[in-house]
């Protein structure tokens, strides 16, 4: 494993921690600044909105710069944002720190995925992206308990100091181990678009749009269910509130496993792996809705929900960048699409609960959204087949 990949994974871990740890610190932060729970919650929603905006804006603004330099600048931004949060004297400054840290999120994973795939042989590019995303998936497992533990023992500011240190480690690793021209197109291949107009031209590809839609719907299916999973556990499955933390860790372990399996599978047959991952997610969510009253089934299915929910992530990023000819803006747009999917799924799941359909309804809503993503990905895969292969298959059927 190239050392540069490890540095990218550390960066992903730090960014993931920043996103997730705040959930376990909200009561302390709200009390520290004497603000309401709703105001404290904007530290989460403001972060998510900044991710979606920053992914496109910063990638477009840095399109002509060397990718290693861009990554270094993004991690510096991340460190400054968390440092600002750690020393924030007031709530507005804390919110500003969250926004600054979030701006780098989408661009880091978008541009970082292009750098990661450039560090390995072409037949291992999906696995390389999966390694980079290991940091994010592990942060999903550890983020909330890490924040709660550190915050309880040393105060909420200590958690942001710790993430700042992790950011500095990632920064040092990227400077030391990521090659200067990493992620740039080899001389033997057509140059990747760099200017803004050229990068926007990559979006003329129907395959790019189909992949972005499939990404948004896949995430929408998972988060349509996941956003309300605590209620499903306690109100339907009979678990106590104390059980929710370890059940979410089971889900997080599933994310790690799915990420690694999905990266390997995508290197063998990317489109088939993506269709299978999305199909597995739809089936898992539907079964979860049917079996949510069973404690044993809930544990197994929330693990599988994590596995299938993240198994498609490495392949989706590789797919969109392949059809976009390596345009960094397309890679970052994929991250924005996932965040749009998160919001879509959470909104749809909330509507189902508000309509009085019960706490298993978000699971069925998520299954339906995931099923649409299967259809979109199937269409994309069919259109991507070489014409000769389609003709031979039609002749066989006749």
Coordinates of C-alpha atoms in Angstrom, one line a residue:
X1 CA 0.0 0.0 0.0
X2 CA 1.5 3.4 -1.0
X3 CA 2.2 5.6 1.9
X4 CA 0.4 8.4 0.2
X5 CA -2.8 6.3 0.4
X6 CA -2.4 6.0 4.1
X7 CA -2.0 9.8 4.4
X8 CA -5.2 10.3 2.4
X9 CA -7.0 7.8 4.7
X10 CA -5.8 9.7 7.8
X11 CA -7.2 12.9 6.2
X12 CA -10.5 11.1 5.5
X13 CA -10.6 9.9 9.1
X14 CA -10.1 13.4 10.4
X15 CA -12.8 14.9 8.1
X16 CA -15.2 12.1 9.1
X17 CA -14.6 12.7 12.8
X18 CA -15.4 16.4 12.3
X19 CA -18.6 15.6 10.6
X20 CA -19.8 12.9 13.1
X21 CA -18.4 13.8 16.6
X22 CA -20.6 16.9 17.0
X23 CA -23.7 14.8 17.5
X24 CA -22.3 13.5 20.8
X25 CA -21.3 17.1 21.9
X26 CA -24.4 19.1 21.1
X27 CA -25.7 19.3 24.8
X28 CA -22.3 20.5 26.0
X29 CA -21.9 23.0 23.2
X30 CA -25.4 24.3 23.7
X31 CA -24.9 24.8 27.4
X32 CA -21.4 26.4 26.8
X33 CA -22.8 29.1 24.5
X34 CA -26.3 29.3 26.2
X35 CA -28.1 28.5 22.9
X36 CA -31.1 26.3 22.2
X37 CA -30.9 22.7 21.0
X38 CA -32.2 23.9 17.7
X39 CA -29.5 26.5 17.3
X40 CA -26.9 23.9 18.3
X41 CA -28.3 21.6 15.7
X42 CA -27.4 24.1 13.0
X43 CA -23.8 23.1 13.6
X44 CA -24.7 19.9 11.9
X45 CA -27.0 21.2 9.2
X46 CA -24.7 24.1 8.4
X47 CA -21.9 21.7 8.0
X48 CA -23.9 19.5 5.6
X49 CA -24.9 22.5 3.4
X50 CA -21.3 23.8 3.3
X51 CA -20.1 20.4 2.1
X52 CA -22.5 20.5 -0.8
X53 CA -21.5 24.0 -1.8
X54 CA -17.8 23.7 -1.1
X55 CA -17.5 20.5 -3.2
X56 CA -18.4 22.3 -6.4
X57 CA -17.1 25.8 -5.6
X58 CA -13.6 24.9 -4.4
X59 CA -13.0 22.3 -7.0
X60 CA -14.0 24.7 -9.8
X61 CA -11.8 27.5 -8.3
X62 CA -8.7 25.2 -8.1
X63 CA -9.2 23.4 -11.4
X64 CA -5.9 24.5 -13.0
X65 CA -3.7 23.9 -9.9
X66 CA -1.7 20.7 -9.3
X67 CA -3.8 18.3 -7.3
X68 CA -1.3 17.7 -4.6
X69 CA -1.2 21.5 -3.9
X70 CA -5.0 21.6 -3.8
X71 CA -5.1 18.7 -1.3
X72 CA -2.5 20.5 0.9
X73 CA -4.6 23.7 0.8
X74 CA -7.8 21.8 1.6
X75 CA -6.3 20.1 4.6
X76 CA -4.9 23.5 5.8
X77 CA -8.5 24.8 5.5
X78 CA -9.7 21.8 7.5
X79 CA -7.1 22.4 10.3
X80 CA -8.0 26.1 10.5
X81 CA -11.7 25.4 10.7
X82 CA -11.3 22.9 13.6
X83 CA -8.8 25.2 15.4
X84 CA -11.4 28.0 15.1
X85 CA -14.0 25.7 16.6
X86 CA -11.7 24.7 19.4
X87 CA -11.0 28.3 20.5
X88 CA -14.4 29.8 19.6
X89 CA -15.4 32.4 22.1
X90 CA -19.0 32.6 20.9
X91 CA -21.6 30.5 19.0
X92 CA -21.3 32.5 15.7
X93 CA -17.5 31.9 15.7
X94 CA -18.1 28.2 16.4
X95 CA -20.5 28.0 13.4
X96 CA -18.0 29.8 11.2
X97 CA -15.4 27.2 12.2
X98 CA -17.8 24.4 11.3
X99 CA -18.5 26.0 7.9
X100 CA -14.8 26.6 7.1
X101 CA -13.9 23.0 8.0
X102 CA -16.8 21.7 5.9
X103 CA -15.8 23.6 2.8
X104 CA -12.9 21.2 2.2
X105 CA -15.0 18.0 2.7
X106 CA -16.4 17.4 -0.7
X107 CA -13.4 18.6 -2.7
X108 CA -11.0 16.5 -0.5
X109 CA -12.8 13.3 -1.3
X110 CA -13.4 14.2 -4.9
X111 CA -9.8 15.3 -5.8
X112 CA -8.4 12.7 -3.3
X113 CA -10.1 9.9 -5.2
X114 CA -8.3 11.0 -8.4
X115 CA -5.0 11.1 -6.6
X116 CA -5.7 7.8 -4.9
X117 CA -6.4 6.0 -8.2
X118 CA -3.2 7.5 -9.7
X119 CA -1.0 6.0 -6.9
X120 CA -1.8 2.4 -8.0
X121 CA -2.0 0.3 -11.2
X122 CA -5.2 0.8 -13.2
X123 CA -6.7 -2.6 -12.3
X124 CA -6.5 -1.6 -8.6
X125 CA -8.0 1.9 -8.8
X126 CA -11.3 1.1 -7.1
X127 CA -9.5 -0.6 -4.2
X128 CA -7.3 2.5 -3.9
X129 CA -10.4 4.7 -3.5
X130 CA -11.8 2.3 -1.0
X131 CA -8.6 2.6 1.1
X132 CA -8.9 6.3 1.1
X133 CA -12.6 6.0 2.3
X134 CA -11.6 3.6 5.1
X135 CA -10.8 6.7 7.2
X136 CA -14.3 8.0 6.6
X137 CA -16.0 4.7 7.4
X138 CA -14.0 4.2 10.6
X139 CA -14.8 7.7 11.6
X140 CA -18.5 6.8 11.2
X141 CA -18.0 4.0 13.7
X142 CA -15.9 6.0 16.2
X143 CA -17.1 9.6 15.7
X144 CA -20.0 9.9 18.0
X145 CA -18.6 7.8 20.9
X146 CA -15.2 9.5 20.4
X147 CA -16.8 13.0 20.8
X148 CA -19.0 11.9 23.7
X149 CA -16.0 10.3 25.6
X150 CA -13.5 13.1 25.0
X151 CA -16.2 15.7 25.7
X152 CA -17.2 14.1 29.0
X153 CA -13.7 13.7 30.2
X154 CA -11.9 16.8 29.0
X155 CA -14.7 19.1 27.6
X156 CA -16.0 19.5 24.1
X157 CA -13.1 21.8 23.0
X158 CA -10.7 18.9 23.6
X159 CA -12.4 16.9 20.9
X160 CA -11.8 19.7 18.3
X161 CA -8.2 20.0 19.5
X162 CA -7.8 16.3 18.9
X163 CA -9.2 16.6 15.4
X164 CA -6.9 19.5 14.7
X165 CA -3.9 17.4 15.6
X166 CA -5.2 14.6 13.3
X167 CA -5.5 17.2 10.5
X168 CA -1.9 18.2 11.0
X169 CA -0.7 14.6 10.8
X170 CA -2.6 14.1 7.6
X171 CA -1.1 17.4 6.2
X172 CA 2.4 16.2 7.0
X173 CA 1.7 12.8 5.4
X174 CA 0.3 14.3 2.2
X175 CA 3.3 16.7 1.9
X176 CA 5.8 13.9 2.5
X177 CA 4.3 10.9 0.8
X178 CA 1.9 12.0 -2.0
X179 CA 4.0 12.5 -5.2
X180 CA 4.1 16.0 -6.7
X181 CA 2.2 15.0 -9.9
X182 CA -0.1 12.4 -8.3
X183 CA -3.5 12.2 -9.9
X184 CA -2.4 14.0 -13.1
X185 CA -3.0 12.3 -16.4
X186 CA -0.1 10.2 -17.7
X187 CA 1.5 11.4 -21.0
X188 CA 0.2 8.3 -22.8
X189 CA -3.4 9.2 -22.1
X190 CA -5.7 12.1 -23.2
X191 CA -5.3 15.0 -20.8
X192 CA -8.0 15.4 -18.2
X193 CA -10.0 18.7 -18.5
X194 CA -8.6 21.4 -16.2
X195 CA -10.2 24.7 -17.1
X196 CA -13.7 25.3 -15.8
X197 CA -15.3 25.3 -19.2
X198 CA -13.6 22.0 -20.1
X199 CA -14.6 20.4 -16.8
X200 CA -18.2 21.6 -17.3
X201 CA -18.1 19.9 -20.7
X202 CA -17.7 16.6 -19.0
X203 CA -21.3 16.9 -17.8
X204 CA -22.5 16.5 -21.4
X205 CA -22.0 12.8 -20.9
X206 CA -25.2 11.0 -20.2
X207 CA -23.3 8.4 -18.2
X208 CA -22.0 11.0 -15.8
X209 CA -25.5 12.2 -15.1
X210 CA -26.9 8.6 -14.7
X211 CA -24.1 7.9 -12.2
X212 CA -24.8 11.0 -10.2
X213 CA -28.5 10.2 -10.1
X214 CA -27.8 6.6 -9.0
X215 CA -25.4 7.9 -6.3
X216 CA -28.0 10.4 -5.0
X217 CA -30.7 7.7 -5.0
X218 CA -28.5 5.1 -3.4
X219 CA -27.6 7.4 -0.6
X220 CA -31.2 8.6 -0.4
X221 CA -32.3 5.0 0.2
X222 CA -29.9 4.3 2.9
X223 CA -30.3 7.6 4.8
X224 CA -34.1 7.6 4.3
X225 CA -33.9 4.6 6.7
X226 CA -30.9 5.5 8.7
X227 CA -32.0 8.9 9.7
X228 CA -34.8 7.4 11.9
X229 CA -33.2 4.1 12.7
X230 CA -33.0 4.9 16.4
X231 CA -36.8 5.2 16.6
X232 CA -37.1 1.9 14.7
X233 CA -34.8 0.2 17.3
X234 CA -36.5 1.6 20.4
X235 CA -40.2 1.8 19.3
X236 CA -40.4 -1.3 17.1
X237 CA -37.5 -3.6 18.0
X238 CA -37.8 -3.2 21.8
X239 CA -34.2 -2.0 22.3
X240 CA -33.4 0.4 25.1
X241 CA -32.0 3.9 24.3
X242 CA -28.6 2.7 25.7
X243 CA -28.5 0.0 23.1
X244 CA -28.7 2.4 20.2
X245 CA -25.0 3.4 20.5
X246 CA -23.6 -0.2 20.0
X247 CA -26.2 -0.9 17.3
X248 CA -24.9 2.1 15.4
X249 CA -21.4 0.8 15.8
X250 CA -22.6 -2.5 14.2
X251 CA -23.8 -0.4 11.3
X252 CA -20.5 1.4 11.1
X253 CA -18.6 -1.8 11.0
X254 CA -20.8 -2.8 8.1
X255 CA -19.8 0.4 6.3
X256 CA -16.1 -0.5 6.7
X257 CA -16.6 -4.0 5.4
X258 CA -18.8 -2.9 2.5
X259 CA -16.3 -0.2 1.4
X260 CA -13.5 -2.7 1.2
X261 CA -15.5 -5.5 -0.5
X262 CA -17.1 -3.0 -2.9
X263 CA -13.7 -1.6 -3.9
X264 CA -12.4 -5.1 -4.7
X265 CA -15.5 -6.1 -6.6
X266 CA -15.6 -2.9 -8.7
X267 CA -12.1 -3.6 -9.9
X268 CA -13.3 -7.0 -11.3
X269 CA -16.7 -5.9 -12.8
X270 CA -17.6 -2.4 -11.8
X271 CA -21.2 -2.0 -13.2
X272 CA -22.3 -5.5 -12.1
X273 CA -20.9 -4.8 -8.6
X274 CA -22.8 -1.5 -8.4
X275 CA -26.1 -3.1 -9.5
X276 CA -25.6 -5.9 -7.0
X277 CA -24.8 -3.5 -4.2
X278 CA -27.9 -1.3 -4.8
X279 CA -30.1 -4.4 -5.2
X280 CA -28.7 -5.8 -1.9
X281 CA -29.5 -2.4 -0.2
X282 CA -33.1 -2.4 -1.5
X283 CA -33.7 -6.0 -0.4
X284 CA -32.1 -5.5 3.0
X285 CA -34.2 -2.4 3.8
X286 CA -37.4 -4.2 2.8
X287 CA -36.5 -7.2 4.9
X288 CA -35.6 -4.9 7.8
X289 CA -39.1 -3.3 7.6
X290 CA -40.7 -6.8 7.8
X291 CA -38.5 -8.1 10.5
X292 CA -37.8 -5.0 12.7
X293 CA -39.6 -6.5 15.7
X294 CA -37.0 -9.3 15.9
X295 CA -33.9 -8.2 17.9
X296 CA -31.6 -10.7 16.2
X297 CA -32.8 -9.9 12.7
X298 CA -32.3 -6.1 13.4
X299 CA -28.7 -6.6 14.4
X300 CA -28.0 -8.7 11.3
X301 CA -29.9 -6.4 8.9
X302 CA -28.4 -3.1 10.3
X303 CA -25.0 -4.6 9.6
X304 CA -26.0 -5.6 6.0
X305 CA -27.5 -2.1 5.6
X306 CA -24.0 -0.7 6.2
X307 CA -22.3 -3.3 3.9
X308 CA -24.6 -2.7 0.9
X309 CA -25.0 1.0 1.6
X310 CA -21.3 1.7 1.2
X311 CA -20.3 -1.1 -1.2
X312 CA -21.1 1.0 -4.2
X313 CA -19.2 4.2 -3.1
X314 CA -15.7 3.4 -4.6
X315 CA -17.2 2.1 -7.8
X316 CA -19.5 5.1 -8.2
X317 CA -16.6 7.6 -7.9
X318 CA -14.4 5.6 -10.3
X319 CA -17.4 5.4 -12.8
X320 CA -18.2 9.1 -12.8
X321 CA -14.5 10.1 -13.2
X322 CA -14.0 7.5 -16.0
X323 CA -16.8 8.9 -18.0
X324 CA -15.8 12.5 -17.1
X325 CA -12.3 11.8 -18.4
X326 CA -10.8 12.5 -15.0
X327 CA -12.5 15.9 -14.4
X328 CA -12.1 16.7 -10.7
X329 CA -15.4 18.7 -10.8
X330 CA -17.3 15.5 -11.6
X331 CA -15.7 13.6 -8.7
X332 CA -16.7 16.4 -6.3
X333 CA -20.2 16.5 -7.9
X334 CA -20.5 12.9 -6.9
X335 CA -19.9 13.9 -3.3
X336 CA -22.5 16.7 -3.6
X337 CA -24.9 14.2 -5.1
X338 CA -24.5 11.9 -2.1
X339 CA -25.3 14.8 0.3
X340 CA -28.3 15.8 -1.8
X341 CA -29.4 12.1 -1.5
X342 CA -29.0 12.2 2.3
X343 CA -31.3 15.2 2.5
X344 CA -33.8 13.7 0.1
X345 CA -33.9 10.4 2.0
X346 CA -34.3 12.0 5.4
X347 CA -37.0 14.3 4.1
X348 CA -39.0 11.4 2.5
X349 CA -38.6 9.2 5.6
X350 CA -39.8 12.0 7.8
X351 CA -42.9 12.5 5.6
X352 CA -43.7 8.9 6.1
X353 CA -43.6 9.1 9.9
X354 CA -45.6 12.4 9.9
X355 CA -48.2 10.6 7.8
X356 CA -48.7 8.2 10.6
X357 CA -47.2 5.2 8.8
X358 CA -45.1 4.1 11.8
X359 CA -41.4 3.8 12.5
X360 CA -40.8 1.0 10.0
X361 CA -42.1 3.3 7.2
X362 CA -38.7 5.0 6.6
X363 CA -37.3 1.5 5.9
X364 CA -39.8 0.9 3.1
X365 CA -39.3 4.4 1.8
X366 CA -35.6 3.8 1.7
X367 CA -36.1 0.4 -0.1
X368 CA -38.3 2.2 -2.7
X369 CA -35.7 4.9 -3.3
X370 CA -32.9 2.3 -3.5
X371 CA -35.0 0.3 -6.0
X372 CA -35.2 3.3 -8.3
X373 CA -31.4 3.6 -8.0
X374 CA -31.1 0.0 -9.2
X375 CA -33.2 0.8 -12.3
X376 CA -31.1 3.9 -13.1
X377 CA -27.9 1.9 -12.6
X378 CA -29.2 -1.0 -14.8
X379 CA -30.0 1.5 -17.6
X380 CA -26.6 3.1 -17.3
X381 CA -24.8 -0.3 -17.3
X382 CA -26.9 -1.4 -20.4
X383 CA -26.1 1.7 -22.3
X384 CA -22.4 1.4 -21.5
X385 CA -22.1 -2.1 -23.1
X386 CA -20.1 -2.2 -26.3
X387 CA -22.5 -2.3 -29.3
X388 CA -21.1 -5.5 -30.6
X389 CA -21.8 -7.3 -27.3
X390 CA -25.4 -6.0 -27.3
X391 CA -25.9 -7.3 -30.9
X392 CA -24.6 -10.7 -30.0
X393 CA -26.8 -11.0 -27.0
X394 CA -29.9 -9.9 -29.1
X395 CA -29.0 -12.5 -31.7
X396 CA -28.8 -15.3 -29.1
X397 CA -32.2 -14.3 -27.7
X398 CA -33.7 -14.4 -31.2

